[in-house]
Coordinates of C-alpha atoms and ligand atoms in Angstrom, one line a residue:
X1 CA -23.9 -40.5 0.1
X2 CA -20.7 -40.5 2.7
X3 CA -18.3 -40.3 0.2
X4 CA -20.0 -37.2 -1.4
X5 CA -20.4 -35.6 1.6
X6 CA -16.9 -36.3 2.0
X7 CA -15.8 -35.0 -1.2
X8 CA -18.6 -31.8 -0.8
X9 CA -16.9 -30.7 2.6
X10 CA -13.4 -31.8 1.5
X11 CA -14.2 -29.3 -1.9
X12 CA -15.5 -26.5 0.2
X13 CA -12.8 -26.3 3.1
X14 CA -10.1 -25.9 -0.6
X15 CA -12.2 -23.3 -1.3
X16 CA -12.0 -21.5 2.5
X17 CA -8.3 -22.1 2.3
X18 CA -8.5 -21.1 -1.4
X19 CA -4.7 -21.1 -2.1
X20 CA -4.0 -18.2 -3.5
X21 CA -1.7 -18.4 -6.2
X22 CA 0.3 -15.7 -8.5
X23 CA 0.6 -15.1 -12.0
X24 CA 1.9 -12.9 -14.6
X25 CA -0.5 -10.5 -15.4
X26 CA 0.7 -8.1 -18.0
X27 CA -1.2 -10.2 -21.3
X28 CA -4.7 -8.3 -18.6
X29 CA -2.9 -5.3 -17.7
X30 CA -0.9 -4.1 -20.5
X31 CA -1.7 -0.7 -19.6
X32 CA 1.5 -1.7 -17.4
X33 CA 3.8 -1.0 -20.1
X34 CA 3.0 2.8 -20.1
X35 CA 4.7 2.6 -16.6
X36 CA 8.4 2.4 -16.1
X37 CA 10.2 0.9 -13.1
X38 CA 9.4 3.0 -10.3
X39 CA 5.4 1.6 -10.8
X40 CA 3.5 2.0 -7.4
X41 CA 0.6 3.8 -5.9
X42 CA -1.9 1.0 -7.5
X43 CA -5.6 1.9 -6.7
X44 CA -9.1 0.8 -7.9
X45 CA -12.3 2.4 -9.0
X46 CA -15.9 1.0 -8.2
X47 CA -16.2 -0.9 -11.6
X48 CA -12.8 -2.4 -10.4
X49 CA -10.8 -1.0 -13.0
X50 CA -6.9 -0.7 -11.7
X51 CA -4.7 2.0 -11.8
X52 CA -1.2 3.2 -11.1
X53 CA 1.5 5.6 -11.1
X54 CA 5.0 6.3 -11.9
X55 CA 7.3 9.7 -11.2
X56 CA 5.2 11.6 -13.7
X57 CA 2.0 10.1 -14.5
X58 CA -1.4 8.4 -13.4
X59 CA -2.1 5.6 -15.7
X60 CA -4.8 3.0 -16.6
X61 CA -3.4 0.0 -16.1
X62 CA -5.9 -1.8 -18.3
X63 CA -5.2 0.3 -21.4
X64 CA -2.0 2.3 -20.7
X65 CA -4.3 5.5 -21.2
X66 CA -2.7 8.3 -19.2
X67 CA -5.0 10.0 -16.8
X68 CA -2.8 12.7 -15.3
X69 CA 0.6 13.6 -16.9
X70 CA 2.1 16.0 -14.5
X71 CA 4.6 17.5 -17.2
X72 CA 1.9 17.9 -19.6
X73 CA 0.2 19.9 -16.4
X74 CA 3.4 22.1 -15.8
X75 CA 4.0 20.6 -12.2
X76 CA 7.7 21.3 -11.8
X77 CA 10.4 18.5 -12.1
X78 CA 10.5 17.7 -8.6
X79 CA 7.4 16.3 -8.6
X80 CA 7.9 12.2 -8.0
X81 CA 4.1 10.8 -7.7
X82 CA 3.6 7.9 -5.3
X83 CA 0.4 7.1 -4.2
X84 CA -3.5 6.8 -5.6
X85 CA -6.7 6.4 -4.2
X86 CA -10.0 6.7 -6.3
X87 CA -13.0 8.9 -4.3
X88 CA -16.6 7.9 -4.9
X89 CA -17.2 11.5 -7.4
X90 CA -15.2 9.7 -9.8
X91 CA -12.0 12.0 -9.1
X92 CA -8.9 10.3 -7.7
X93 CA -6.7 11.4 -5.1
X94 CA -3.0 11.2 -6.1
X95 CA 0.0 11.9 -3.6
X96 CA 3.7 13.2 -4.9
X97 CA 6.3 12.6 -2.3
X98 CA 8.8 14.9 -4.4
X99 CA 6.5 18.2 -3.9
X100 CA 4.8 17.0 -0.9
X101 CA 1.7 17.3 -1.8
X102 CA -1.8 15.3 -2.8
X103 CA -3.6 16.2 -5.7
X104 CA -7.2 16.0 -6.9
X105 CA -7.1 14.6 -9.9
X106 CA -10.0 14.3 -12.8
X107 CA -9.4 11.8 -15.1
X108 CA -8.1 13.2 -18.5
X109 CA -8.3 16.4 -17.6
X110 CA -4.9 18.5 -18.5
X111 CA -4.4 21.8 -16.6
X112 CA -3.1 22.0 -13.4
X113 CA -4.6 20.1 -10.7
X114 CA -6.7 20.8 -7.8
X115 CA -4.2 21.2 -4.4
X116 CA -6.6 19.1 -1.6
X117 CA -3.0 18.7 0.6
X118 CA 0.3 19.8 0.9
X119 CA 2.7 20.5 4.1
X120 CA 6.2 21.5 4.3
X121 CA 6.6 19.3 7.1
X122 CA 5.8 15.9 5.3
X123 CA 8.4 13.8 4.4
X124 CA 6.4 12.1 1.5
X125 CA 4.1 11.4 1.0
X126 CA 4.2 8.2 0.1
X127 CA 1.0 6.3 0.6
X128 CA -2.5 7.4 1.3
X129 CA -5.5 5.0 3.1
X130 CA -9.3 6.5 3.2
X131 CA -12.4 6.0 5.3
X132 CA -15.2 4.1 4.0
X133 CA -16.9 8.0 2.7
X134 CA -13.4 8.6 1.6
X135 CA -14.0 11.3 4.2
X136 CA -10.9 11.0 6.3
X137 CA -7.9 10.6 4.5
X138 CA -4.3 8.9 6.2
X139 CA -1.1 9.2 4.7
X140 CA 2.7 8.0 5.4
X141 CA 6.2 8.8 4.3
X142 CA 9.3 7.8 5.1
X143 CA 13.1 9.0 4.6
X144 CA 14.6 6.0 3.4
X145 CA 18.5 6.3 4.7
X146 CA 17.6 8.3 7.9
X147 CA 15.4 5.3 9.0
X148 CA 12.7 7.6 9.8
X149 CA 8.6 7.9 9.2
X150 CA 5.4 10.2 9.7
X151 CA 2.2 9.5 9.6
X152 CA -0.8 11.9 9.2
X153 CA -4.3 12.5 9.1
X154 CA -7.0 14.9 8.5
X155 CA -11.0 14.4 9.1
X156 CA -13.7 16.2 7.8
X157 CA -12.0 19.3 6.1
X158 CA -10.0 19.6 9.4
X159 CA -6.0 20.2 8.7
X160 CA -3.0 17.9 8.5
X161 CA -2.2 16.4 11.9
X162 CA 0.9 14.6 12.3
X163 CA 0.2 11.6 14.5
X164 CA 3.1 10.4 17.7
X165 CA 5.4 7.9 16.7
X166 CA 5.3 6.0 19.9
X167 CA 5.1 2.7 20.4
X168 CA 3.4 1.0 23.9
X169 CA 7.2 -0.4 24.1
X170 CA 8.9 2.5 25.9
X171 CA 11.4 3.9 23.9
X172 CA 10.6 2.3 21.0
X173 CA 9.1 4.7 17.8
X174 CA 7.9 3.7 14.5
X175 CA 10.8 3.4 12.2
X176 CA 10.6 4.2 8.2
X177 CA 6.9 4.2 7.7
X178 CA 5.6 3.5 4.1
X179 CA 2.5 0.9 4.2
X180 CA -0.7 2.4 5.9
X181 CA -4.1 1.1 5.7
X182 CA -6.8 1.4 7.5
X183 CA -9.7 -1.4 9.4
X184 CA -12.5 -2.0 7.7
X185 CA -14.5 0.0 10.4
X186 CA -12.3 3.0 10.7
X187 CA -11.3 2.1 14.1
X188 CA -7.7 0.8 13.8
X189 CA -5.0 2.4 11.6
X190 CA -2.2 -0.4 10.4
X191 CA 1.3 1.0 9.5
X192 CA 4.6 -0.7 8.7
X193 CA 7.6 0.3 10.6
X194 CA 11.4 -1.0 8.8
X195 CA 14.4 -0.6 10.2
X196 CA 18.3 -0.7 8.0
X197 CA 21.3 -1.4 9.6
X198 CA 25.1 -0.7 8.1
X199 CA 26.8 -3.9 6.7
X200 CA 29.3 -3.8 5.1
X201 CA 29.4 0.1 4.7
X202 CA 25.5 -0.8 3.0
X203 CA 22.5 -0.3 4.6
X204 CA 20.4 -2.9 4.6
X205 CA 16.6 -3.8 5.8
X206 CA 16.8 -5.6 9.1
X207 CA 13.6 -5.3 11.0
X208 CA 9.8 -4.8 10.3
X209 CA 6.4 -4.8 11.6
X210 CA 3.3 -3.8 11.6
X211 CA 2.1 -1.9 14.2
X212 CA -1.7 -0.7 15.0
X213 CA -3.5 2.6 16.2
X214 CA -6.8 2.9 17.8
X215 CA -9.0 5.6 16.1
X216 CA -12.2 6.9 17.9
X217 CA -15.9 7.3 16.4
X218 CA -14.2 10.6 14.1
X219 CA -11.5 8.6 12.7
X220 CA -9.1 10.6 15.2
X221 CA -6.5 8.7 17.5
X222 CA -8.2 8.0 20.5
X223 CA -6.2 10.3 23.3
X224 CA -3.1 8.5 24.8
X225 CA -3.4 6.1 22.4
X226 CA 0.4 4.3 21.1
X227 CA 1.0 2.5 18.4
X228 CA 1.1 -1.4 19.4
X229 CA 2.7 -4.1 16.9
X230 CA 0.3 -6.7 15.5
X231 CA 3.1 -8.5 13.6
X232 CA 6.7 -8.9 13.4
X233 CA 7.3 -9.8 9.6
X234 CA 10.1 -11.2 10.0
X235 CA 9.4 -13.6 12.4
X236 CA 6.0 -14.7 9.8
X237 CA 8.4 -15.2 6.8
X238 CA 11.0 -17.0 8.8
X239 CA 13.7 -14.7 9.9
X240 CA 16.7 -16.6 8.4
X241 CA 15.1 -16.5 5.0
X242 CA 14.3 -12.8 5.8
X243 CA 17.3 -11.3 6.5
X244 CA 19.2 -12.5 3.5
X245 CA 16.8 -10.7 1.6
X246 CA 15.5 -7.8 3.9
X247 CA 11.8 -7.2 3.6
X248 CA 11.3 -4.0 3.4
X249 CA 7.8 -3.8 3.3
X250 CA 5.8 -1.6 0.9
X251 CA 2.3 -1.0 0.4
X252 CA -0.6 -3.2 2.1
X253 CA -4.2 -3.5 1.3
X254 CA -7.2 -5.1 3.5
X255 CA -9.5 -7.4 2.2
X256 CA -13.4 -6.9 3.2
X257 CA -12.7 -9.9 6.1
X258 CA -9.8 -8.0 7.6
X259 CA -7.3 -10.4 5.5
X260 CA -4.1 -8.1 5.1
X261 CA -2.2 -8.7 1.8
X262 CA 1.5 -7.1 2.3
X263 CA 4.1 -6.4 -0.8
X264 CA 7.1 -7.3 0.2
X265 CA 9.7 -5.0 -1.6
X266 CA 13.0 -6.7 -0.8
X267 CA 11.2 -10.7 -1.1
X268 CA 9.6 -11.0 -4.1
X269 CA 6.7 -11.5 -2.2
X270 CA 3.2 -10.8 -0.4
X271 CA 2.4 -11.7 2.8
X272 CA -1.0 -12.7 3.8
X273 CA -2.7 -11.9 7.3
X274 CA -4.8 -12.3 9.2
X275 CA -5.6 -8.6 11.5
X276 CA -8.8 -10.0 13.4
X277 CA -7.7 -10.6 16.9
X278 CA -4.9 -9.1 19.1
X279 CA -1.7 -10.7 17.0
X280 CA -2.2 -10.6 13.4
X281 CA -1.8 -14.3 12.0
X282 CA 0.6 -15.0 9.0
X283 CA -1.6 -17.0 6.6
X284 CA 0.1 -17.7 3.1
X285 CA 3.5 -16.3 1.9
X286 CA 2.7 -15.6 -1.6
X287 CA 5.7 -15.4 -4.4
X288 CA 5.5 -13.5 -7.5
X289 CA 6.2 -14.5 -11.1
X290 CA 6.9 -11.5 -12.6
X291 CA 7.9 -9.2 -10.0
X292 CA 11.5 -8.8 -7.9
X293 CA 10.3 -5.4 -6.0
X294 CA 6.5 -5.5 -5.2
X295 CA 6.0 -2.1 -4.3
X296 CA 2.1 -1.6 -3.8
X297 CA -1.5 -3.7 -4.4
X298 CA -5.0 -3.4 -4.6
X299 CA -7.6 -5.4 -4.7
X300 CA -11.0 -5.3 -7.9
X301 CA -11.9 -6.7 -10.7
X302 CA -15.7 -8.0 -10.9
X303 CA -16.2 -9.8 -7.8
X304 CA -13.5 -7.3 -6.2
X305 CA -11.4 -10.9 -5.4
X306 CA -8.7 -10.4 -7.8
X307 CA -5.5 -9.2 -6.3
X308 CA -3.1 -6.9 -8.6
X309 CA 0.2 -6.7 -7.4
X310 CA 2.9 -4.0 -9.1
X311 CA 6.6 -3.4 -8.4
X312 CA 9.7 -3.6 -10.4
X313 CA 10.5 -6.9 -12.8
X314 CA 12.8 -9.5 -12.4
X315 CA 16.3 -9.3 -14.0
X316 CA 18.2 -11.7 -16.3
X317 CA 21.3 -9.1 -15.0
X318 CA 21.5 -6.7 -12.1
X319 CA 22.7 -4.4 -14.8
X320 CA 19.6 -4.1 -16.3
X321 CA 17.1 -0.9 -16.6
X322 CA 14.2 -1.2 -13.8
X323 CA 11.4 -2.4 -15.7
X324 CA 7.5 -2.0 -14.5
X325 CA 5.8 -5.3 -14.2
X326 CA 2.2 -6.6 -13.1
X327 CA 1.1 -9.9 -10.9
X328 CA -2.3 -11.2 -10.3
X329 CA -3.2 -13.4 -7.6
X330 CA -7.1 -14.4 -7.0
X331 CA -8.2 -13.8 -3.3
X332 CA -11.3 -15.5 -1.1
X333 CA -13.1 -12.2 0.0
X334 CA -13.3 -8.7 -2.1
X335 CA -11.1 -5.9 -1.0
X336 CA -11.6 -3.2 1.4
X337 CA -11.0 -0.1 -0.5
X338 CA -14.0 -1.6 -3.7
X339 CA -16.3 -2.7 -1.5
X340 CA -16.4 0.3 0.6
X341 CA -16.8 2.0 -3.3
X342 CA -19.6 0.2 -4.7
X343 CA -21.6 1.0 -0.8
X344 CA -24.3 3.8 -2.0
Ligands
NAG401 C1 14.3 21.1 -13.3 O1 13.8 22.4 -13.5 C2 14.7 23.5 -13.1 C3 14.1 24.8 -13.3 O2 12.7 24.8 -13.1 C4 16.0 23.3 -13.9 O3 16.9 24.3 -13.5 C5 16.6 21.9 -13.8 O4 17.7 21.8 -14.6 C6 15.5 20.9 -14.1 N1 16.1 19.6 -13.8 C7 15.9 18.5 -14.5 C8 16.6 17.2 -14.0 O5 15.3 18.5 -15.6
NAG402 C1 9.6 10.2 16.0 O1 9.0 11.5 16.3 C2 9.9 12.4 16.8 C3 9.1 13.6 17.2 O2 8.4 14.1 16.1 C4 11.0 12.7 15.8 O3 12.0 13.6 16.4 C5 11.8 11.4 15.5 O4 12.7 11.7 14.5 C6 10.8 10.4 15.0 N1 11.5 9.1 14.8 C7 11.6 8.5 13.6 C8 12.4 7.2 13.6 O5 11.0 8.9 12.6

């Protein structure tokens, strides 16, 4: 009776800890080979189904199907798509940094698509986060050699608002922003902040964090409000081991428990976190089989617990084409983004 108690609880805390592990999933997803090398913008519908983009197109990433082919549509050549996010009408919303602008998008539709954002004064964008109605939209963008960031918002059918750049450290401003997600209660929005320095005549990824915002009952920052680091990224990898490879950090997805999973572009990697509490709490470092340059994940599947990870392949030689490859890793809770989908 003791020892199977012993064995029951010893069982159930591996399954609380659940180590999470990664592998190669392009024999599930070999919609991924539709996709080449600049792969990102994963999302998920409410049957869990994945989905992705490159440059030009929206694609399923279970059967390669294109959804949204932005030549085919007549979009100029300018356009560089970035970011998706599925709403609950069945439509998806679909960001392209190169024309700085967010699309509606239905599904196999061809014509042009519906214009739901666009601003001259966005850098990107690059990456888009929604409210649990899909109501209130976030997005962030970055200009990669400048060092520099924006984020924005818009609630209800309210217009683009560019949100401050401070920090609570004086002096201190969010850096190249690209990540953004937001709590599962709407309250706190989670960006990533990078930072390059010249070596070597190179620039090269030498700082990141992610930093919080508090939002109030309408999803808006609360007034005064500054942007407050939750964690240094660095400093959870292990900085030596960092800096070699710079971080970088990409996109980053909550889990329904407030569990942060973070690709790591320039480590091969995603960190897990933990955003409950002041600090955020590095829980797993997770390496990738497949991938060299995560770029973006989401969380779906049937229970929602299966974590799809996308970015650019490893290399036999640096001379080789960017190729677009796919990693699965199974989580402990479902993700933000489906469960908030599947809520009537
Ligand atoms: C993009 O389109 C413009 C005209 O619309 C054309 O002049 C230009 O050569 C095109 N560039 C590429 C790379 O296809
Ligand atoms: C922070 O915001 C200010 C004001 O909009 C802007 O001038 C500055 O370039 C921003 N800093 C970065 C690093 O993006």
């Amino acid at each position: 009776m003791r020892a199977s108690l012993a064995i029951a609880a010893l069982l159930f805390s591996a399954a609380a800890q659940a180590d999470r592990t990664a592998q190669d999933a392009s024999a599930r997803f070999p919609g991924v080979k539709a996709l080449i090398g600049s792969i990102e913008g994963a999302s998920v519908d409410a049957a869990g189904r994945f989905y992705a983009v490159d440059e030009q197109r929206f694609v399923d990433l279970q059967t390669g199907a294109v959804l949204f082919d932005t030549q085919a549509a007549g979009l100029p050549n300018t356009t560089f798509l970035a970011a998706s996010r599925a709403l609950r009408n069945g439509h998806f919303l679909v960001g392209d940094a190169g024309d700085h602008k967010v699309y509606e998008v239905v599904p196999g539709y061809k014509g042009k698509p519906r214009v739901r954002f666009q601003s001259d004064k966005w850098l990107q964008p690059n990456d888009i986060t929604l409210s649990a109605n899909g109501k209130r939209q976030y997005f962030s963008g970055m200009r990669w050699s400048e060092y520099q960031g924006d984020a924005w918002y818009s609630v209800g059918k309210g217009p683009l608002t560019q949100i401050s750049n401070e920090t609570t450290r004086p002096g201190v401003t969010l850096k190249r922003i690209n990540g953004i997600e937001l709590s599962g209660d709407g309250r706190r929005l989670f960006a990533t902040s990078a930072h390059n320095e010249i070596i070597n005549g190179g620039q090269k990824p030498q700082s990141a964090q992610v930093y919080s915002l508090d939002l109030d009952a309408a999803g808006r920052p609360v007034k005064g409000a500054k942007w407050r680091m939750v964690i240094d990224l660095y400093e959870a990898v292990g900085k030596e081991a960092a800096l070699k490879s710079g971080l970088d950090p990409d996109g980053m997805r909550l889990d329904s428990k407030g569990i942060m999973y973070s690709a790591l572009y320039g480590h091969a990697a995603v960190l897990a976190w933990d955003t409950n509490g002041q600090q955020g709490k590095k829980v797993e470092l997770i390496h990738l089989p497949t991938i060299q340059s995560p770029t973006n994940l989401e969380m779906g599947g049937k229970d929602g617990r299966t974590l799809v990870v996308v970015g650019i392949c490893k290399k036999q030689n640096p001379q080789e084409q960017d190729k677009a490859c796919v990693d699965m890793i199974r989580v402990p809770n479902a993700g933000r983004a489906i469960t908030d989908l599947r809520k009537r």
